[in-house]
Amino acid sequence: MNHNTPLTPAAARPARHLPGAQRRVLSTAQLRSLGVSPGERNEQCRSGGPWQQFLPGVYLLHQGPPTSEERLHAVLLYAAREVTAPAVPAQPEPGQPHRPGYREAMITGLAALTLHGFASAPALPSLDRIDVLVPRLRRLRSTGCAHVLRAAALPTPEEATGVPVAPVPRALADAVSQLTDAGTVRRLLSEAVRAGHCEPAAIIRELDQAKLLGRPHVADAVDALLAEGRAIAEDRLYAMVREFNLPDPVWNVDLRLPGGPHLGGLDAYWPQQAVAVELDTRAPRQDEDAMWSEYTRKREHLERLGITVVHITPRKLREGTEQQAAVVRTALMASGDRDPAAYVVVLPR
């Protein structure tokens, strides 16, 4: 008996619409919709029979261990409130396999990070259990390889290799909640930012909501993440100036009034045009209102002195570099139409 063993002849024809592993892993409800009676199901799962019950209400239509893909679909079938697509759907578009949807269930944690393509996440066959995220009020318990995690509000799932997975920030938080090795946590967080999966702010927000920032090894990893995230944003800012042929600014400077107070640090400054760029790399775990007030006060003070401040987030730099370059270029070109700025002292930061 191999992994391509079909359903019984009576049920084989209508199950052909299911792709790959989904043809070999079916729930009690799916089998019933395909005309398989409880007696026939029990007969197929008898000792030495061709099928096996893998999880409560979930059956493998072959003997032997499941593949990684089969385990994923089995866990989703177990956890989903229902499979939203009918067992016998309308004919799919040519070249488009029919994929049932799993309502109120998605893969999360390390398995989701692996499906998102994380090199630092373990291979699926090495995972003894697969984390699956469901609503908090679902009455469902962990069993076998299905490890149930709960959320007050489910995030919008993404699709990876044909299965619904939690977005990277949520998957990271669910993985980190179960990890005690500081090196592993740091590698996962670092890869999320370095590989462009998401920004540090989104990760820290999820870790904060999961109440994980109080763990010393997580706090240390977050500090390193913020430093790395800022370095990556600065590199993107340097690349933006170079690739879009903007005039060279002075980098990483402090401004002061002559003999007066410190005005604040800036990531880039064009003295002749009195235009500044400031990267917003605030950590969500900080008091956002207080931090935003500080940003606003500094910008308003500089603008009263005639200095234009362009405020850029790392996400804007990553997703809209050309647009941000156009904003800076417009500010530089408009400098000739403004009154001269006050004289300020520019110091290295």
XYZ file of C-alpha atoms in Angstrom:
349
model
C 0.000 0.000 0.000
C 1.575 3.315 -1.045
C 0.699 6.986 -0.614
C -1.150 7.063 -3.918
C -3.687 4.447 -2.873
C -7.105 5.856 -3.814
C -10.431 5.709 -2.071
C -12.613 2.686 -2.585
C -13.873 2.456 -6.191
C -17.267 3.972 -5.336
C -15.646 7.076 -3.874
C -12.570 7.360 -6.078
C -14.137 9.305 -8.953
C -15.552 12.285 -6.985
C -12.360 12.640 -4.931
C -10.183 13.273 -7.964
C -10.795 17.018 -7.726
C -8.645 17.122 -4.586
C -4.933 17.840 -5.140
C -2.142 15.612 -3.856
C -2.166 15.135 -0.125
C -5.756 16.315 0.251
C -6.867 13.236 -1.673
C -5.075 11.030 0.834
C -6.168 12.823 4.028
C -9.906 13.172 4.601
C -12.195 13.954 7.509
C -15.220 12.010 8.659
C -17.484 14.629 7.064
C -15.638 14.486 3.755
C -15.797 10.701 3.645
C -19.515 10.834 4.396
C -20.059 13.356 1.581
C -18.212 10.984 -0.748
C -20.624 8.178 0.103
C -18.379 6.242 2.505
C -20.527 4.819 5.299
C -19.290 4.515 8.910
C -19.214 0.740 8.485
C -17.093 0.932 5.371
C -14.791 3.441 7.025
C -14.319 1.160 10.039
C -13.683 -1.774 7.744
C -10.975 0.117 5.862
C -9.316 1.081 9.186
C -9.328 -2.431 10.658
C -6.037 -3.971 11.705
C -4.119 -4.689 8.530
C -6.574 -2.616 6.474
C -5.578 -0.023 3.875
C -6.505 3.094 5.937
C -5.646 4.473 9.367
C -7.111 7.039 11.743
C -4.398 9.655 12.200
C -6.181 12.243 14.379
C -9.693 12.289 15.840
C -12.037 12.485 12.857
C -9.136 12.535 10.360
C -8.068 9.542 8.258
C -5.047 8.683 6.147
C -6.063 6.619 3.152
C -2.874 4.581 3.324
C -0.782 2.755 5.887
C 2.662 3.887 6.994
C 3.812 7.311 8.206
C 2.328 10.459 6.659
C 4.297 12.876 4.537
C 4.921 16.389 5.862
C 2.235 17.748 3.534
C -0.239 15.154 4.787
C 0.503 16.084 8.401
C -0.218 19.747 7.671
C -3.557 18.985 6.053
C -4.453 16.485 8.766
C -3.823 19.072 11.497
C -5.902 21.656 9.626
C -8.739 19.180 9.075
C -8.713 18.380 12.781
C -8.682 22.027 13.881
C -10.871 23.729 11.273
C -14.460 24.485 12.163
C -15.340 23.198 8.732
C -13.836 22.710 5.300
C -15.507 25.494 3.373
C -15.407 24.007 -0.117
C -17.867 21.271 -1.088
C -16.612 17.745 -1.540
C -17.689 17.739 -5.195
C -17.110 21.285 -6.523
C -17.770 22.861 -9.856
C -15.107 22.208 -12.458
C -12.047 24.386 -11.590
C -10.416 26.637 -14.139
C -7.878 24.814 -16.345
C -4.547 24.589 -14.595
C -6.010 25.721 -11.246
C -6.286 22.877 -8.698
C -9.289 22.945 -6.394
C -8.182 23.764 -2.835
C -10.605 23.401 0.040
C -10.440 26.209 2.595
C -10.025 25.600 6.300
C -12.344 27.852 8.274
C -10.943 29.373 11.495
C -7.665 27.443 11.470
C -4.155 28.189 10.209
C -0.640 26.799 10.678
C 1.519 28.942 12.959
C 4.759 28.748 14.974
C 7.863 27.043 13.620
C 5.964 25.088 10.963
C 4.561 28.334 9.549
C 8.020 29.947 9.522
C 9.347 26.947 7.606
C 6.532 27.337 5.079
C 7.329 31.070 4.817
C 10.838 30.022 3.759
C 12.889 30.697 6.908
C 16.298 29.044 6.614
C 16.710 29.159 10.407
C 13.445 27.279 11.051
C 13.599 23.485 11.311
C 12.534 21.203 8.483
C 8.945 19.985 8.762
C 9.834 16.284 9.224
C 11.878 17.173 12.330
C 8.902 18.781 14.096
C 7.179 16.446 16.534
C 4.138 18.698 16.599
C 2.599 21.317 14.351
C 1.155 24.485 15.870
C -2.321 25.396 14.644
C -4.043 28.668 15.530
C -7.788 28.727 16.292
C -10.209 31.165 17.971
C -9.912 31.376 21.740
C -13.417 30.056 22.433
C -13.048 26.875 20.358
C -13.382 23.730 22.468
C -10.459 21.846 21.033
C -7.524 20.135 22.672
C -4.036 19.291 21.473
C -3.596 15.697 20.413
C -1.043 13.722 18.448
C 1.019 16.075 16.301
C -1.637 18.820 16.457
C -0.693 21.485 19.019
C -3.565 23.939 19.450
C -2.847 27.636 20.092
C -5.559 30.233 20.538
C -6.141 33.862 19.600
C -8.807 36.322 20.673
C -8.946 37.475 17.034
C -7.422 35.457 14.238
C -5.117 37.313 11.841
C -5.813 37.146 8.127
C -4.041 33.994 6.945
C -1.566 33.891 4.092
C -1.092 30.927 1.786
C 2.135 28.960 1.562
C 2.442 25.690 -0.363
C -1.325 25.487 -0.545
C -2.122 25.771 3.170
C -3.208 28.760 5.284
C -0.429 30.063 7.526
C -0.266 32.847 10.082
C 1.526 36.045 8.972
C 5.200 36.126 9.901
C 4.895 38.393 13.001
C 2.211 36.201 14.550
C 4.004 32.976 13.622
C 7.181 34.355 15.198
C 5.399 35.237 18.445
C 3.837 31.765 18.632
C 7.216 30.139 17.984
C 9.108 32.345 20.454
C 6.549 31.648 23.190
C 7.761 28.038 23.213
C 11.511 28.616 22.762
C 14.042 28.998 25.563
C 17.251 29.086 23.528
C 18.387 32.702 23.120
C 20.417 31.959 19.985
C 17.457 30.378 18.195
C 15.175 33.290 19.076
C 17.719 35.828 17.884
C 18.310 33.998 14.583
C 14.580 33.805 13.817
C 13.936 37.473 14.599
C 17.005 38.564 12.673
C 16.084 36.542 9.580
C 12.559 37.980 9.590
C 13.978 41.487 9.145
C 17.066 40.709 7.080
C 15.116 38.624 4.550
C 12.443 41.323 4.230
C 9.542 39.315 5.674
C 8.443 42.194 7.937
C 9.628 45.229 9.872
C 10.883 45.111 13.486
C 7.908 47.169 14.679
C 5.431 44.490 13.562
C 7.407 41.756 15.338
C 7.760 43.700 18.580
C 4.058 44.562 18.560
C 3.144 40.848 18.409
C 5.710 39.934 21.083
C 4.338 42.681 23.298
C 0.742 41.532 22.851
C 1.844 37.991 23.709
C 3.528 39.352 26.882
C 6.889 37.917 25.864
C 9.056 41.047 26.179
C 9.558 40.444 29.896
C 11.570 37.284 29.203
C 15.277 38.201 29.354
C 16.343 36.155 26.326
C 13.510 37.672 24.259
C 14.305 41.221 25.424
C 17.966 40.732 24.443
C 16.938 39.443 21.011
C 14.631 42.442 20.522
C 17.425 44.890 21.373
C 19.598 43.235 18.730
C 16.653 43.247 16.317
C 16.111 46.987 16.715
C 19.779 47.695 16.118
C 19.816 45.484 13.030
C 16.524 46.914 11.758
C 17.881 50.447 12.022
C 21.092 49.456 10.253
C 19.088 47.906 7.407
C 16.896 51.018 7.127
C 19.993 53.235 7.013
C 21.493 51.074 4.261
C 18.263 51.436 2.265
C 18.376 55.190 2.747
C 21.978 55.304 1.481
C 20.969 53.166 -1.512
C 17.962 55.404 -2.253
C 20.140 58.535 -2.440
C 22.637 56.752 -4.681
C 20.218 54.920 -7.003
C 17.937 57.910 -7.617
C 20.813 60.381 -8.065
C 19.889 62.648 -5.194
C 22.530 65.169 -4.078
C 24.818 63.816 -1.377
C 23.697 64.881 2.110
C 25.694 64.899 5.317
C 24.852 61.709 7.205
C 23.950 61.106 10.862
C 24.283 64.606 12.258
C 23.144 66.647 15.230
C 21.857 70.189 14.773
C 22.348 73.024 17.274
C 21.622 76.717 17.306
C 24.858 78.754 17.581
C 25.537 78.939 21.292
C 22.084 77.542 21.901
C 20.270 74.303 22.557
C 20.501 70.948 20.864
C 17.839 70.635 18.124
C 17.987 66.881 17.576
C 19.647 64.180 15.521
C 18.944 63.563 11.839
C 19.765 60.668 9.545
C 20.461 62.857 6.505
C 20.708 66.609 6.026
C 21.174 68.849 2.994
C 22.530 72.132 4.497
C 22.219 74.276 1.358
C 18.561 73.345 0.871
C 17.780 73.025 4.624
C 16.105 69.631 4.053
C 16.370 66.769 6.549
C 15.378 63.084 6.561
C 14.506 61.319 9.780
C 13.956 57.552 10.012
C 11.152 56.499 12.349
C 12.424 53.343 14.053
C 10.458 53.647 17.273
C 9.836 50.448 19.201
C 6.121 49.759 19.775
C 6.837 48.604 23.333
C 7.738 52.194 24.206
C 5.123 54.802 25.069
C 4.037 55.603 21.524
C 2.172 58.790 22.429
C 5.186 60.184 24.276
C 7.596 59.136 21.526
C 5.384 60.579 18.801
C 5.084 63.834 20.746
C 8.875 64.028 20.880
C 9.120 63.470 17.113
C 6.428 66.069 16.502
C 8.030 68.690 18.771
C 11.394 68.275 17.109
C 9.941 68.498 13.601
C 7.819 71.542 14.428
C 10.830 73.292 16.019
C 13.002 72.619 12.966
C 10.298 73.738 10.572
C 9.881 77.011 12.487
C 13.569 77.550 11.758
C 12.894 76.980 8.031
C 14.153 73.376 7.868
C 11.954 70.890 5.977
C 11.814 67.488 7.668
C 10.899 64.393 5.637
C 9.721 61.640 7.967
C 10.284 58.090 6.574
C 9.517 54.697 8.106
C 11.566 51.579 7.303
C 8.488 50.039 5.689
C 8.089 52.972 3.311
C 11.740 52.635 2.358
C 11.324 48.906 1.707
C 8.036 49.011 -0.180
C 8.111 52.428 -1.863
C 11.705 53.536 -2.357
C 11.006 55.394 -5.596
C 8.099 57.277 -4.041
C 10.200 58.307 -1.022
C 12.995 59.466 -3.315
C 10.447 61.627 -5.174
C 9.293 63.167 -1.874
C 12.869 64.088 -0.944
C 13.625 65.422 -4.439
C 10.500 67.598 -4.340
C 11.522 69.031 -0.969
C 15.021 69.806 -2.288
C 13.667 71.498 -5.430
C 11.168 73.551 -3.416
C 13.866 74.980 -1.177
C 14.452 77.888 -3.548
C 10.876 79.058 -3.093
C 11.141 79.281 0.703
C 12.593 81.948 2.912
C 16.198 81.225 3.972
C 16.452 78.935 6.961
C 18.011 80.015 10.241
C 21.706 79.330 10.617
C 22.362 76.102 12.495
C 25.519 74.280 13.534
C 25.899 70.783 12.024
C 27.825 68.297 14.162
C 28.594 64.599 13.602
C 26.368 62.316 15.644
